[in-house]
Amino acid sequence: MSDTKNRKAALTPTSEIDDGTRVFFDQAHDIPSAMQSPASPPVSEHDTPLPASSADATTPKSAKPHYHGHRQRLRERFIKGGATALADYELLELMLCMAMPRGDVKPLAKSLIAQFGSFANVLSARPEDLHKAKGLGEAGIAAIKIAEASAQHLSRERAMELPVIASWEQLIDYCRVRIGHLKNEELHLLFLDRKNRLIADECHQRGTVDHTPVYPREVIKRALELHASAIILVHNHPSGDATPSRGDIEMTRKIVDAAKAMEIAVHDHIIISQAGYNSFKTLGLI
């Protein structure tokens, strides 16, 4: 009994919980681990809070590239004033930016016109030549060639709306768009019906007539296949001089004679160049 009393005397109440339960511990021993404050869990680097300056700081939104506003102004000028409201390089720039939405294409547009000599020359340039231009990719080349094809289709349809003889200026415009800027010589045959409306435009030969023979019988054969009543010969001189050569004159006379035998009229032979054009009929050669 005495030992029990001694042990009870060695115990002293240290705290009392709200429900009245007394909690005792042996003063001779350390505080049990269950009674200690729980240890803080290890801090992960992902849980580390950002410094106040970093957490509160906001990253400013990147400003739009300067050319975005420029493109918008170009579009507005073009829509309001048409092609004449823009310089050639601006029209080309507007075309390229639709195919190349990222980046400033103004320097590229100026470079292309300087390299090829004019807006028209850029449109009519061969894809392999355009590939050599620095900064111009497939999308830009496709946009340029689509513009050229669109111009050809438009001029062709306008030329077909009225009799060719009654819309001579439209015919010349069509021929200029079609072959005026080619680097190689081409001979085209325009086949007309009885009302002098355009039936077909076909490339009959590539290369100068001095080096590549033109067979009148092949020309007449094709005219008969298309039921054409008349023909207009058109070819280009890449040199820029639209003066007929001796070979041009001799070839034309042979075709005129062959066509006459089949009651097919040859209205004219037109030579197109970048500088202008010549008409055999106007020159008295037909």
Tab-separated table of C-alpha atoms in Angstrom:
chain	number	residue	atom	x	y	z
A	1	MET	CA	0.000	0.000	0.000
A	2	SER	CA	2.837	2.364	0.868
A	3	ASP	CA	4.386	1.830	-2.555
A	4	THR	CA	1.092	2.650	-4.188
A	5	LYS	CA	0.722	5.847	-2.175
A	6	ASN	CA	4.258	6.885	-3.044
A	7	ARG	CA	3.600	6.406	-6.745
A	8	LYS	CA	0.385	8.433	-6.552
A	9	ALA	CA	2.192	11.190	-4.700
A	10	ALA	CA	4.788	11.368	-7.429
A	11	LEU	CA	2.081	12.117	-9.947
A	12	THR	CA	0.852	15.664	-10.198
A	13	PRO	CA	-2.071	16.838	-12.323
A	14	THR	CA	-0.762	19.196	-15.008
A	15	SER	CA	-3.822	20.058	-17.043
A	16	GLU	CA	-7.508	19.511	-17.238
A	17	ILE	CA	-9.418	19.043	-20.485
A	18	ASP	CA	-12.815	20.704	-20.868
A	19	ASP	CA	-14.705	17.437	-20.385
A	20	GLY	CA	-13.253	17.106	-16.868
A	21	THR	CA	-10.834	14.319	-17.653
A	22	ARG	CA	-7.539	14.829	-15.909
A	23	VAL	CA	-4.384	14.168	-17.862
A	24	PHE	CA	-1.346	13.094	-15.896
A	25	PHE	CA	2.165	12.362	-16.967
A	26	ASP	CA	5.232	11.304	-15.153
A	27	GLN	CA	7.222	14.396	-14.323
A	28	ALA	CA	10.332	12.254	-14.318
A	29	HIS	CA	9.905	11.453	-18.045
A	30	ASP	CA	9.795	13.555	-21.214
A	31	ILE	CA	6.498	14.568	-22.737
A	32	PRO	CA	5.155	11.672	-24.767
A	33	SER	CA	5.561	12.119	-28.498
A	34	ALA	CA	1.798	11.946	-28.975
A	35	MET	CA	1.480	15.074	-26.816
A	36	GLN	CA	4.121	17.035	-28.740
A	37	SER	CA	3.221	19.485	-31.477
A	38	PRO	CA	3.093	17.592	-34.739
A	39	ALA	CA	6.196	18.013	-36.879
A	40	SER	CA	5.831	20.211	-39.925
A	41	PRO	CA	5.710	18.135	-43.101
A	42	PRO	CA	8.610	18.535	-45.508
A	43	VAL	CA	8.119	21.421	-47.857
A	44	SER	CA	8.092	20.565	-51.534
A	45	GLU	CA	9.666	22.937	-53.993
A	46	HIS	CA	6.294	23.041	-55.750
A	47	ASP	CA	4.642	24.267	-52.571
A	48	THR	CA	7.116	27.050	-51.994
A	49	PRO	CA	5.172	30.295	-52.320
A	50	LEU	CA	6.407	32.848	-54.787
A	51	PRO	CA	7.908	35.981	-53.320
A	52	ALA	CA	5.370	38.725	-53.004
A	53	SER	CA	6.996	40.715	-55.738
A	54	SER	CA	6.774	37.774	-58.178
A	55	ALA	CA	3.308	36.647	-57.182
A	56	ASP	CA	1.839	40.106	-57.461
A	57	ALA	CA	3.640	41.042	-60.652
A	58	THR	CA	1.650	40.784	-63.865
A	59	THR	CA	3.234	40.107	-67.239
A	60	PRO	CA	2.233	42.792	-69.736
A	61	LYS	CA	0.602	41.529	-72.893
A	62	SER	CA	2.853	41.600	-75.933
A	63	ALA	CA	2.092	44.477	-78.220
A	64	LYS	CA	0.838	43.572	-81.716
A	65	PRO	CA	3.484	43.774	-84.448
A	66	HIS	CA	3.608	47.167	-86.115
A	67	TYR	CA	2.607	45.756	-89.513
A	68	HIS	CA	-0.855	44.655	-88.294
A	69	GLY	CA	-2.176	48.207	-88.319
A	70	HIS	CA	-0.413	48.874	-91.616
A	71	ARG	CA	-2.154	45.922	-93.269
A	72	GLN	CA	-5.519	47.069	-92.005
A	73	ARG	CA	-4.956	50.509	-93.501
A	74	LEU	CA	-3.904	48.952	-96.820
A	75	ARG	CA	-7.066	46.849	-96.934
A	76	GLU	CA	-9.245	49.855	-96.189
A	77	ARG	CA	-7.572	51.942	-98.905
A	78	PHE	CA	-7.916	49.113	-101.409
A	79	ILE	CA	-11.588	48.467	-100.640
A	80	LYS	CA	-12.457	52.166	-100.846
A	81	GLY	CA	-10.297	53.186	-103.793
A	82	GLY	CA	-9.532	49.992	-105.695
A	83	ALA	CA	-6.185	49.046	-107.212
A	84	THR	CA	-5.411	52.617	-108.291
A	85	ALA	CA	-5.361	53.689	-104.635
A	86	LEU	CA	-2.239	51.596	-104.006
A	87	ALA	CA	1.261	51.656	-105.394
A	88	ASP	CA	2.364	48.490	-107.194
A	89	TYR	CA	4.464	47.283	-104.268
A	90	GLU	CA	1.534	47.904	-101.888
A	91	LEU	CA	-0.810	45.849	-104.057
A	92	LEU	CA	1.737	43.036	-104.107
A	93	GLU	CA	2.248	43.409	-100.354
A	94	LEU	CA	-1.492	43.121	-99.731
A	95	MET	CA	-1.580	39.979	-101.860
A	96	LEU	CA	1.373	38.393	-100.072
A	97	CYS	CA	0.178	39.158	-96.544
A	98	MET	CA	-2.931	37.033	-97.111
A	99	ALA	CA	-0.693	34.072	-97.961
A	100	MET	CA	1.989	34.945	-95.393
A	101	PRO	CA	0.093	36.266	-92.329
A	102	ARG	CA	3.150	36.326	-90.063
A	103	GLY	CA	5.913	38.770	-90.665
A	104	ASP	CA	6.321	42.066	-92.469
A	105	VAL	CA	6.134	41.396	-96.236
A	106	LYS	CA	6.574	45.000	-97.354
A	107	PRO	CA	10.352	44.614	-97.884
A	108	LEU	CA	9.713	41.387	-99.820
A	109	ALA	CA	7.159	43.070	-102.103
A	110	LYS	CA	9.579	45.894	-102.897
A	111	SER	CA	12.395	43.429	-103.472
A	112	LEU	CA	10.344	41.338	-105.920
A	113	ILE	CA	9.357	44.342	-108.024
A	114	ALA	CA	12.965	45.538	-108.072
A	115	GLN	CA	14.183	42.066	-109.042
A	116	PHE	CA	11.648	41.382	-111.821
A	117	GLY	CA	11.197	44.957	-113.013
A	118	SER	CA	7.456	45.504	-112.552
A	119	PHE	CA	4.303	44.239	-110.867
A	120	ALA	CA	3.203	42.539	-114.100
A	121	ASN	CA	6.566	40.805	-114.434
A	122	VAL	CA	6.256	39.420	-110.908
A	123	LEU	CA	2.835	37.928	-111.709
A	124	SER	CA	4.034	36.376	-114.965
A	125	ALA	CA	7.356	35.110	-113.588
A	126	ARG	CA	7.941	31.384	-113.757
A	127	PRO	CA	7.573	29.508	-110.454
A	128	GLU	CA	11.182	28.316	-110.683
A	129	ASP	CA	12.353	31.933	-110.905
A	130	LEU	CA	10.147	32.984	-107.999
A	131	HIS	CA	11.633	30.173	-105.913
A	132	LYS	CA	14.991	31.922	-106.154
A	133	ALA	CA	13.651	35.042	-104.436
A	134	LYS	CA	14.808	35.190	-100.832
A	135	GLY	CA	11.963	35.019	-98.321
A	136	LEU	CA	9.323	33.798	-100.779
A	137	GLY	CA	7.880	30.345	-100.074
A	138	GLU	CA	5.283	28.070	-101.633
A	139	ALA	CA	2.317	29.982	-100.196
A	140	GLY	CA	3.551	33.297	-101.582
A	141	ILE	CA	4.316	31.807	-105.005
A	142	ALA	CA	0.863	30.217	-105.133
A	143	ALA	CA	-0.764	33.575	-104.300
A	144	ILE	CA	1.148	35.276	-107.125
A	145	LYS	CA	0.255	32.632	-109.708
A	146	ILE	CA	-3.406	32.625	-108.597
A	147	ALA	CA	-3.503	36.376	-109.206
A	148	GLU	CA	-2.036	35.867	-112.686
A	149	ALA	CA	-4.543	33.121	-113.519
A	150	SER	CA	-7.411	35.289	-112.262
A	151	ALA	CA	-6.333	38.162	-114.506
A	152	GLN	CA	-6.156	35.831	-117.506
A	153	HIS	CA	-9.601	34.385	-116.844
A	154	LEU	CA	-11.122	37.836	-116.401
A	155	SER	CA	-9.616	39.245	-119.596
A	156	ARG	CA	-10.570	36.110	-121.521
A	157	GLU	CA	-14.202	36.283	-120.421
A	158	ARG	CA	-14.398	39.955	-121.309
A	159	ALA	CA	-12.901	39.237	-124.724
A	160	MET	CA	-15.507	36.527	-125.289
A	161	GLU	CA	-18.484	38.694	-124.323
A	162	LEU	CA	-18.427	40.739	-127.540
A	163	PRO	CA	-17.306	40.095	-131.111
A	164	VAL	CA	-13.516	40.381	-131.215
A	165	ILE	CA	-13.561	42.862	-134.081
A	166	ALA	CA	-15.919	45.140	-132.135
A	167	SER	CA	-13.854	44.973	-128.923
A	168	TRP	CA	-10.332	45.360	-130.238
A	169	GLU	CA	-8.935	47.027	-127.129
A	170	GLN	CA	-10.198	44.203	-124.944
A	171	LEU	CA	-8.559	41.718	-127.293
A	172	ILE	CA	-5.224	43.538	-127.047
A	173	ASP	CA	-5.529	43.669	-123.255
A	174	TYR	CA	-6.230	39.952	-123.205
A	175	CYS	CA	-3.198	39.185	-125.379
A	176	ARG	CA	-0.961	41.321	-123.195
A	177	VAL	CA	-2.091	39.537	-120.057
A	178	ARG	CA	-1.854	36.146	-121.740
A	179	ILE	CA	1.602	36.280	-123.320
A	180	GLY	CA	2.940	39.833	-123.154
A	181	HIS	CA	5.347	39.174	-120.285
A	182	LEU	CA	6.584	35.701	-121.190
A	183	LYS	CA	10.324	35.202	-121.462
A	184	ASN	CA	9.953	32.688	-124.288
A	185	GLU	CA	8.196	33.232	-127.589
A	186	GLU	CA	4.793	31.601	-128.087
A	187	LEU	CA	2.451	31.542	-131.073
A	188	HIS	CA	-1.237	31.465	-130.154
A	189	LEU	CA	-4.189	30.848	-132.447
A	190	LEU	CA	-7.473	32.560	-131.619
A	191	PHE	CA	-10.329	30.694	-133.293
A	192	LEU	CA	-13.521	32.683	-133.978
A	193	ASP	CA	-17.065	31.704	-134.907
A	194	ARG	CA	-19.207	33.303	-137.635
A	195	LYS	CA	-20.027	36.218	-135.333
A	196	ASN	CA	-16.325	36.752	-134.621
A	197	ARG	CA	-16.676	35.590	-131.038
A	198	LEU	CA	-13.780	33.742	-129.452
A	199	ILE	CA	-14.153	29.958	-129.512
A	200	ALA	CA	-10.712	28.957	-128.283
A	201	ASP	CA	-7.249	30.296	-127.561
A	202	GLU	CA	-4.580	27.648	-128.089
A	203	CYS	CA	-0.814	27.751	-127.931
A	204	HIS	CA	0.329	26.321	-131.248
A	205	GLN	CA	4.071	26.713	-130.887
A	206	ARG	CA	6.793	27.655	-128.422
A	207	GLY	CA	10.011	29.093	-129.795
A	208	THR	CA	10.745	31.486	-132.661
A	209	VAL	CA	9.256	30.696	-136.051
A	210	ASP	CA	12.749	30.990	-137.513
A	211	HIS	CA	13.815	27.879	-135.592
A	212	THR	CA	10.556	25.939	-135.150
A	213	PRO	CA	8.513	25.395	-138.324
A	214	VAL	CA	4.807	26.216	-138.346
A	215	TYR	CA	2.793	23.906	-140.578
A	216	PRO	CA	-0.207	25.709	-142.122
A	217	ARG	CA	-2.056	22.417	-142.634
A	218	GLU	CA	-2.008	21.794	-138.864
A	219	VAL	CA	-3.460	25.251	-138.237
A	220	ILE	CA	-6.261	24.736	-140.764
A	221	LYS	CA	-6.973	21.219	-139.507
A	222	ARG	CA	-7.527	22.542	-135.996
A	223	ALA	CA	-9.764	25.352	-137.266
A	224	LEU	CA	-11.970	22.811	-139.047
A	225	GLU	CA	-12.167	20.640	-135.912
A	226	LEU	CA	-13.454	23.641	-133.943
A	227	HIS	CA	-15.790	24.749	-136.772
A	228	ALA	CA	-14.029	28.107	-136.739
A	229	SER	CA	-14.792	30.650	-139.438
A	230	ALA	CA	-11.820	32.914	-138.767
A	231	ILE	CA	-8.407	32.972	-137.110
A	232	ILE	CA	-6.266	35.616	-135.447
A	233	LEU	CA	-2.582	34.824	-135.003
A	234	VAL	CA	-0.908	36.223	-131.888
A	235	HIS	CA	2.655	35.845	-130.733
A	236	ASN	CA	5.008	37.676	-128.407
A	237	HIS	CA	8.474	39.158	-128.784
A	238	PRO	CA	10.278	38.887	-125.416
A	239	SER	CA	12.932	41.300	-126.711
A	240	GLY	CA	10.443	44.155	-126.352
A	241	ASP	CA	10.515	45.033	-130.069
A	242	ALA	CA	7.163	44.262	-131.709
A	243	THR	CA	8.483	44.690	-135.254
A	244	PRO	CA	7.661	41.638	-137.445
A	245	SER	CA	10.631	39.558	-138.525
A	246	ARG	CA	11.076	38.125	-142.019
A	247	GLY	CA	10.142	34.711	-140.632
A	248	ASP	CA	6.952	36.151	-139.096
A	249	ILE	CA	5.895	37.605	-142.448
A	250	GLU	CA	6.599	34.466	-144.482
A	251	MET	CA	4.836	32.181	-142.013
A	252	THR	CA	1.760	34.441	-141.954
A	253	ARG	CA	1.451	34.490	-145.747
A	254	LYS	CA	1.546	30.682	-145.902
A	255	ILE	CA	-1.241	30.386	-143.322
A	256	VAL	CA	-3.353	33.046	-145.076
A	257	ASP	CA	-3.071	31.188	-148.399
A	258	ALA	CA	-3.955	27.813	-146.831
A	259	ALA	CA	-6.918	29.294	-144.935
A	260	LYS	CA	-8.278	31.039	-148.028
A	261	ALA	CA	-8.519	27.700	-149.829
A	262	MET	CA	-10.797	26.441	-147.022
A	263	GLU	CA	-12.793	29.695	-146.841
A	264	ILE	CA	-11.399	30.523	-143.411
A	265	ALA	CA	-10.493	34.166	-142.840
A	266	VAL	CA	-7.280	35.278	-141.166
A	267	HIS	CA	-8.256	38.603	-139.634
A	268	ASP	CA	-4.854	39.614	-138.319
A	269	HIS	CA	-1.506	38.640	-136.897
A	270	ILE	CA	-0.697	40.570	-133.724
A	271	ILE	CA	2.772	40.803	-132.207
A	272	ILE	CA	2.766	41.630	-128.497
A	273	SER	CA	5.674	42.961	-126.455
A	274	GLN	CA	6.023	44.698	-123.117
A	275	ALA	CA	6.513	47.995	-124.942
A	276	GLY	CA	3.440	47.709	-127.175
A	277	TYR	CA	2.076	45.746	-130.124
A	278	ASN	CA	1.945	45.628	-133.908
A	279	SER	CA	-0.840	44.538	-136.232
A	280	PHE	CA	-0.111	42.968	-139.623
A	281	LYS	CA	-3.393	44.369	-140.895
A	282	THR	CA	-2.489	47.884	-139.793
A	283	LEU	CA	0.955	47.489	-141.375
A	284	GLY	CA	-0.624	46.335	-144.643
A	285	LEU	CA	0.945	42.878	-144.440
A	286	ILE	CA	-2.410	41.065	-144.685
